[in-house]
Short mmCIF file of C-alpha atoms in Angstrom, two decimals:
data_model
loop_
_atom_site.label_atom_id
_atom_site.label_comp_id
_atom_site.label_asym_id
_atom_site.label_seq_id
_atom_site.Cartn_x
_atom_site.Cartn_y
_atom_site.Cartn_z
CA MET A 1 187.44 148.75 -5.73
CA GLN A 2 188.18 151.83 -7.83
CA HIS A 3 186.97 155.35 -7.00
CA LEU A 4 187.28 154.85 -3.26
CA LEU A 5 186.33 157.63 -0.91
CA ASP A 6 188.70 158.07 2.04
CA PHE A 7 186.23 156.67 4.57
CA GLU A 8 185.61 153.63 2.33
CA ARG A 9 189.24 152.46 2.40
CA PRO A 10 189.09 150.35 5.60
CA ILE A 11 186.02 148.61 4.17
CA ALA A 12 187.72 148.04 0.82
CA GLU A 13 190.71 146.43 2.53
CA LEU A 14 188.45 143.94 4.29
CA ASP A 15 186.53 143.33 1.04
CA ALA A 16 189.82 142.53 -0.71
CA LEU A 17 190.81 140.11 2.04
CA ILE A 18 187.42 138.37 1.83
CA GLU A 19 187.75 138.01 -1.94
CA GLU A 20 191.24 136.57 -1.58
CA LEU A 21 190.04 133.99 0.95
CA LYS A 22 187.07 133.07 -1.25
CA SER A 23 189.42 132.59 -4.16
CA ARG A 24 191.50 130.19 -2.07
CA ALA A 25 188.37 128.38 -0.91
CA ASN A 26 187.33 127.83 -4.53
CA ASP A 27 190.78 126.47 -5.45
CA PRO A 28 190.85 122.69 -4.60
CA GLU A 29 194.61 122.68 -4.08
CA GLN A 30 194.64 125.67 -1.74
CA ARG A 31 191.59 124.38 0.14
CA SER A 32 193.30 121.01 0.67
CA ASP A 33 196.42 122.79 1.92
CA ALA A 34 194.32 124.82 4.37
CA ILE A 35 192.61 121.66 5.65
CA ALA A 36 196.01 120.01 6.10
CA ARG A 37 197.05 122.97 8.26
CA SER A 38 193.74 122.80 10.19
CA PHE A 39 192.79 126.23 8.86
CA ASP A 40 189.03 126.67 8.33
CA LEU A 41 188.70 129.01 5.34
CA ASP A 42 184.91 129.23 5.58
CA ALA A 43 185.00 130.18 9.25
CA GLU A 44 187.66 132.81 8.59
CA ILE A 45 185.63 134.30 5.74
CA ALA A 46 182.55 134.48 7.98
CA ARG A 47 184.58 136.10 10.77
CA ILE A 48 186.00 138.79 8.49
CA GLU A 49 182.59 139.43 6.92
CA ILE A 50 181.20 140.13 10.39
CA GLN A 51 184.14 142.44 11.08
CA ARG A 52 183.59 144.19 7.72
CA ASP A 53 179.90 144.73 8.43
CA LYS A 54 180.71 146.14 11.87
CA VAL A 55 183.17 148.61 10.36
CA MET A 56 180.60 149.59 7.72
CA HIS A 57 178.02 150.37 10.39
CA GLN A 58 180.55 152.45 12.32
CA VAL A 59 181.39 154.43 9.19
CA PHE A 60 177.95 154.89 7.66
CA ASP A 61 176.15 155.58 10.93
CA ASN A 62 178.43 158.59 11.45
CA LEU A 63 178.70 160.26 8.06
CA THR A 64 179.11 164.04 8.10
CA PRO A 65 177.12 166.25 5.70
CA TRP A 66 180.24 166.51 3.53
CA ASN A 67 180.55 162.73 3.49
CA GLN A 68 176.95 162.62 2.27
CA VAL A 69 177.87 165.02 -0.54
CA GLN A 70 180.70 162.68 -1.49
CA MET A 71 178.32 159.71 -1.45
CA ALA A 72 175.78 161.53 -3.63
CA ARG A 73 178.57 162.22 -6.14
CA HIS A 74 180.13 158.76 -5.99
CA PRO A 75 181.22 157.91 -9.55
CA LEU A 76 179.94 154.33 -9.18
CA ARG A 77 176.53 155.42 -7.94
CA PRO A 78 173.59 154.30 -10.14
CA TYR A 79 172.48 157.00 -12.57
CA THR A 80 169.12 157.52 -14.25
CA LEU A 81 169.75 155.10 -17.12
CA ASP A 82 170.89 152.46 -14.62
CA TYR A 83 167.64 152.75 -12.68
CA ILE A 84 165.65 152.73 -15.91
CA ARG A 85 167.37 149.52 -16.94
CA LEU A 86 166.74 147.93 -13.54
CA MET A 87 163.17 149.11 -12.92
CA PHE A 88 161.44 149.69 -16.26
CA ASP A 89 160.58 147.62 -19.31
CA GLN A 90 160.34 148.61 -22.98
CA PHE A 91 161.98 152.01 -22.47
CA THR A 92 161.86 154.06 -25.67
CA GLU A 93 164.01 157.18 -25.43
CA LEU A 94 162.65 160.34 -27.04
CA HIS A 95 164.96 163.10 -28.22
CA GLY A 96 164.99 166.82 -28.87
CA ASP A 97 163.15 169.94 -27.75
CA ARG A 98 161.70 170.62 -31.26
CA ILE A 99 163.20 174.12 -31.12
CA ASN A 100 166.96 174.03 -30.84
CA ALA A 101 168.74 170.83 -29.83
CA ASP A 102 168.78 167.50 -28.01
CA ASP A 103 170.41 168.03 -24.61
CA GLN A 104 171.76 164.67 -23.47
CA ALA A 105 172.09 165.83 -19.86
CA ILE A 106 168.40 164.95 -19.64
CA VAL A 107 167.04 161.64 -20.90
CA GLY A 108 163.42 160.59 -21.10
CA GLY A 109 160.88 158.47 -22.84
CA MET A 110 157.96 156.10 -22.55
CA ALA A 111 158.38 152.89 -20.57
CA ARG A 112 156.39 150.27 -18.76
CA PHE A 113 156.50 150.18 -14.98
CA LYS A 114 154.85 147.25 -13.21
CA GLY A 115 152.87 146.66 -16.40
CA GLU A 116 151.70 150.27 -16.71
CA SER A 117 152.75 152.81 -19.34
CA VAL A 118 154.55 155.83 -17.83
CA MET A 119 156.80 158.70 -18.87
CA VAL A 120 160.19 158.60 -17.14
CA ILE A 121 162.58 161.57 -17.26
CA GLY A 122 165.87 162.20 -15.48
CA HIS A 123 169.29 163.79 -15.43
CA GLN A 124 172.11 161.63 -16.77
CA LYS A 125 175.77 161.99 -15.84
CA GLY A 126 178.52 160.21 -17.73
CA ARG A 127 180.69 157.32 -16.61
CA ASP A 128 183.86 158.15 -18.53
CA LEU A 129 185.34 161.47 -19.61
CA ARG A 130 183.88 161.41 -23.12
CA ASP A 131 180.41 160.50 -21.87
CA ARG A 132 180.60 163.15 -19.16
CA GLN A 133 181.39 165.77 -21.78
CA VAL A 134 178.49 164.62 -23.97
CA ARG A 135 176.17 164.68 -20.95
CA ASN A 136 177.65 167.97 -19.68
CA PHE A 137 178.21 166.25 -16.32
CA GLY A 138 174.45 166.13 -15.79
CA SER A 139 173.97 169.90 -15.97
CA ALA A 140 171.06 170.59 -18.29
CA ARG A 141 170.94 173.46 -20.78
CA PRO A 142 167.71 175.22 -21.83
CA ALA A 143 167.10 172.59 -24.51
CA GLY A 144 167.13 169.90 -21.83
CA PHE A 145 164.39 171.55 -19.80
CA ARG A 146 162.35 172.19 -22.95
CA LYS A 147 162.73 168.53 -23.91
CA ALA A 148 161.58 167.47 -20.44
CA LEU A 149 158.56 169.79 -20.69
CA ARG A 150 157.66 168.44 -24.13
CA LEU A 151 157.71 164.89 -22.78
CA MET A 152 155.69 165.78 -19.69
CA GLU A 153 153.04 167.53 -21.78
CA MET A 154 152.92 164.49 -24.06
CA ALA A 155 152.35 162.26 -21.03
CA ALA A 156 149.55 164.54 -19.84
CA ARG A 157 147.82 164.41 -23.24
CA PHE A 158 147.72 160.63 -23.09
CA GLY A 159 146.94 160.44 -19.36
CA LYS A 160 150.23 158.77 -18.40
CA PRO A 161 151.89 159.18 -14.98
CA ILE A 162 155.25 160.95 -14.87
CA ILE A 163 158.31 159.78 -12.93
CA THR A 164 161.37 162.03 -12.72
CA LEU A 165 164.80 161.04 -11.40
CA ILE A 166 166.94 163.92 -10.09
CA ASP A 167 170.74 163.83 -10.20
CA THR A 168 172.43 167.09 -11.16
CA PRO A 169 174.93 169.46 -9.53
CA ALA A 170 172.99 172.40 -11.03
CA ALA A 171 171.72 173.72 -14.33
CA GLU A 172 174.28 174.95 -16.86
CA ALA A 173 175.43 178.42 -15.79
CA ASN A 174 177.49 179.90 -18.61
CA LEU A 175 176.91 182.79 -21.01
CA MET A 176 175.48 180.58 -23.77
CA ALA A 177 172.91 179.09 -21.38
CA GLU A 178 171.87 182.58 -20.28
CA GLU A 179 171.58 183.75 -23.87
CA GLU A 180 169.40 180.73 -24.70
CA GLY A 181 167.08 181.43 -21.76
CA ILE A 182 168.00 178.98 -19.01
CA SER A 183 166.06 180.90 -16.32
CA ARG A 184 162.96 181.16 -18.50
CA ALA A 185 163.11 177.46 -19.40
CA ILE A 186 163.25 176.42 -15.73
CA ALA A 187 160.48 178.88 -14.78
CA GLN A 188 158.22 177.58 -17.56
CA ASN A 189 158.72 174.02 -16.31
CA LEU A 190 157.86 175.02 -12.75
CA GLU A 191 154.65 176.69 -13.88
CA ALA A 192 153.67 173.91 -16.25
CA MET A 193 154.26 171.05 -13.81
CA PHE A 194 151.74 172.49 -11.35
CA LYS A 195 149.08 172.28 -14.07
CA LEU A 196 149.67 168.77 -15.38
CA PRO A 197 146.57 166.64 -14.59
CA VAL A 198 148.47 163.38 -14.12
CA PRO A 199 150.36 161.91 -11.14
CA ILE A 200 153.97 163.11 -10.85
CA ILE A 201 156.47 161.32 -8.61
CA VAL A 202 159.94 162.79 -8.11
CA ALA A 203 162.90 160.75 -6.83
CA ILE A 204 166.19 162.41 -5.87
CA ILE A 205 168.71 159.65 -6.57
CA GLY A 206 171.98 161.61 -6.26
CA GLU A 207 172.57 165.35 -6.34
CA GLY A 208 169.55 167.62 -6.18
CA GLY A 209 171.21 170.88 -7.13
CA SER A 210 169.34 174.18 -7.20
CA GLY A 211 167.18 175.15 -10.20
CA GLY A 212 168.73 172.36 -12.23
CA ALA A 213 166.89 169.93 -9.97
CA LEU A 214 163.71 171.97 -9.49
CA GLY A 215 163.19 172.24 -13.24
CA ILE A 216 161.85 168.66 -13.23
CA ALA A 217 161.11 168.25 -9.51
CA VAL A 218 157.60 169.62 -8.96
CA GLY A 219 155.62 166.55 -7.98
CA ASP A 220 152.81 165.09 -5.91
CA ARG A 221 155.32 162.95 -4.02
CA VAL A 222 159.03 163.67 -3.61
CA LEU A 223 161.19 160.72 -2.59
CA MET A 224 164.88 160.87 -1.71
CA MET A 225 167.54 158.20 -1.50
CA GLU A 226 169.30 158.00 1.85
CA HIS A 227 172.68 159.25 0.59
CA ALA A 228 171.34 161.83 -1.86
CA ILE A 229 171.54 165.59 -1.24
CA TYR A 230 169.15 168.46 -1.98
CA SER A 231 170.28 172.06 -1.84
CA VAL A 232 169.81 175.55 -3.21
CA ILE A 233 173.53 175.70 -4.12
CA PRO A 234 176.53 173.32 -4.23
CA PRO A 235 178.67 173.56 -1.05
CA GLU A 236 181.74 174.69 -3.00
CA SER A 237 179.86 177.61 -4.56
CA CYS A 238 178.34 178.55 -1.21
CA ALA A 239 181.79 178.59 0.42
CA ALA A 240 183.21 180.66 -2.46
CA ILE A 241 180.46 183.30 -2.16
CA LEU A 242 179.86 183.81 1.57
CA SER A 243 182.33 185.68 3.78
CA GLU A 244 181.28 183.37 6.63
CA PHE A 245 183.35 180.68 4.91
CA GLY A 246 186.16 183.02 3.86
CA ARG A 247 184.97 182.96 0.25
CA ASP A 248 187.13 179.85 -0.08
CA ARG A 249 185.92 176.71 -1.87
CA ALA A 250 188.17 174.67 0.42
CA ASN A 251 185.63 175.32 3.18
CA ALA A 252 182.93 173.38 1.34
CA PRO A 253 182.62 170.81 4.19
CA GLN A 254 181.60 173.57 6.61
CA ALA A 255 179.20 175.00 4.02
CA ALA A 256 177.64 171.55 3.53
CA ALA A 257 176.87 171.37 7.24
CA ALA A 258 175.35 174.86 7.25
CA LEU A 259 173.18 174.18 4.19
CA LYS A 260 171.32 171.28 5.88
CA ILE A 261 171.89 169.35 2.69
CA THR A 262 171.18 165.74 3.68
CA ALA A 263 168.15 163.54 3.16
CA ALA A 264 167.48 163.57 6.89
CA HIS A 265 167.32 167.37 6.89
CA ALA A 266 165.13 167.48 3.78
CA HIS A 267 162.67 165.09 5.40
CA LYS A 268 162.70 166.96 8.72
CA PHE A 269 161.85 170.22 6.93
CA GLU A 270 159.16 168.41 4.88
CA VAL A 271 160.88 169.21 1.60
CA VAL A 272 160.68 165.52 0.73
CA ASP A 273 157.98 163.06 1.71
CA GLU A 274 160.02 159.91 2.18
CA VAL A 275 163.66 158.88 2.59
CA LEU A 276 164.51 155.51 1.03
CA VAL A 277 167.08 153.44 2.90
CA GLU A 278 170.03 152.39 0.74
CA PRO A 279 172.00 149.16 1.04
CA LEU A 280 174.70 149.33 3.70
CA GLY A 281 177.61 151.14 2.09
CA GLY A 282 175.51 152.98 -0.46
CA ALA A 283 173.49 152.28 -3.59
CA HIS A 284 176.66 151.67 -5.63
CA ARG A 285 177.48 148.54 -3.61
CA GLU A 286 174.14 146.88 -4.43
CA PRO A 287 172.42 148.69 -7.32
CA HIS A 288 169.78 145.97 -7.74
CA THR A 289 168.74 146.28 -4.09
CA ALA A 290 168.62 150.08 -4.31
CA ALA A 291 166.51 149.84 -7.47
CA SER A 292 164.12 147.38 -5.80
CA THR A 293 163.65 149.78 -2.87
CA LEU A 294 162.99 152.71 -5.20
CA ALA A 295 160.64 150.67 -7.41
CA ALA A 296 158.60 149.59 -4.38
CA ALA A 297 158.24 153.21 -3.22
CA LEU A 298 157.28 154.40 -6.70
CA SER A 299 154.69 151.64 -7.04
CA ARG A 300 153.17 152.36 -3.62
CA ASN A 301 152.89 156.10 -4.20
CA LEU A 302 151.65 155.72 -7.76
CA HIS A 303 148.89 153.41 -6.54
CA ASP A 304 147.75 156.08 -4.05
CA LEU A 305 147.93 158.99 -6.48
CA LYS A 306 145.92 157.23 -9.19
CA LYS A 307 142.93 157.24 -6.84
CA MET A 308 142.81 161.06 -6.93
CA LYS A 309 140.89 163.01 -9.55
CA PRO A 310 142.98 165.41 -11.67
CA ALA A 311 141.55 168.58 -10.07
CA LYS A 312 142.28 167.32 -6.55
CA LEU A 313 145.71 166.10 -7.64
CA MET A 314 146.72 169.54 -8.90
CA GLU A 315 145.24 171.26 -5.85
CA HIS A 316 147.23 169.07 -3.45
CA ARG A 317 150.40 169.52 -5.51
CA TYR A 318 150.05 173.29 -5.34
CA GLU A 319 149.35 173.27 -1.60
CA ARG A 320 152.27 170.94 -0.95
CA PHE A 321 154.75 173.45 -2.35
CA ARG A 322 153.00 176.45 -0.82
CA LYS A 323 153.63 174.98 2.63
CA LEU A 324 157.39 174.66 2.18
CA GLY A 325 159.37 176.79 4.61
CA GLN A 326 158.28 178.57 7.75
CA TRP A 327 156.24 181.74 7.34
CA LEU A 328 156.56 184.35 10.09
CA ASP A 329 154.30 187.35 10.67
CA PRO A 330 156.61 190.40 10.48
CA GLU A 331 154.26 192.53 12.58
CA ALA A 332 154.23 189.91 15.34
CA LEU A 333 158.03 189.77 15.28
CA ILE A 334 158.27 193.56 15.61
CA LEU A 335 155.81 193.60 18.53
CA GLU A 336 157.73 190.80 20.23
CA ALA A 337 161.05 192.60 19.79
CA THR A 338 159.74 195.97 21.11
CA ALA A 339 157.55 194.66 23.92
CA LYS A 340 158.48 195.96 27.37
CA PRO A 341 159.47 193.42 30.03
CA ALA A 342 156.60 192.54 32.35
CA ASN A 343 156.55 194.30 35.75
CA ARG A 344 157.45 191.60 38.26
CA ASN A 345 157.11 193.77 41.40
#
């Protein structure tokens, strides 16, 4: 397997051995030779598959936060267009922000999901170098957020649910993006999404990076794949900025741990509503299974949200985001810090 992460190598070696034995088992001449030597190919394949699965559990039950970052960025991981192909029918992509450009870091359009018409929007990374350049590695520019907003407002006009798929390291952060109003574009999306009177379901399928993710991530339900990440800043940037990590990007693994970046952390802090279990070894090993899991969660949540009236839907959406984080009373903290110890005599 290409694009192996370091901790995947022992698994890949066993996978290669299994494939070699299966190839022999499917070759009549080699199978006959094995039988003549009293060597049971099928039993050996089963034994190594059990060993492989045991190693996979040992590896994936003990991933560090940095390992989770690597999984979220895995180059073979399913991207938005992969999930659209696997989960939706009759997808018709819509282009352009009607002001400046068509940012291909964000894709979107009308599709049918379980027989229902929906608007699906998501970040799209590229598979090869040329496609990555065209897609800007999944980092949207202002035109991308304006395109997403145009499509969401179109969905609202026609009463269609919105599904967004999040997978971006961050929004574009260069001078041109600033000159074109990247901060304003994200802020306008945040404001507008709270006011859309249709169900919105957000699924973090890979990287959920900072404002680049939030720009299309205000929803009634926020789902997150098991090996996805969600963070205010990429670990490398965090390590490069904070003196705690020596302002050294090489300390990104330590920064990843400090950022509480994993799906488990996001669910614990109630940033996301549900973590979706991926196939053993990650979504890239079994994309169809991962897509089936995500589709089932989308269908279940969409069914629940459609029961709510628009006014109640928007009210709950607003309250959901208002509750994020822990609010402390500063006056109570001051009183606690200055209180005299009780007299124990």
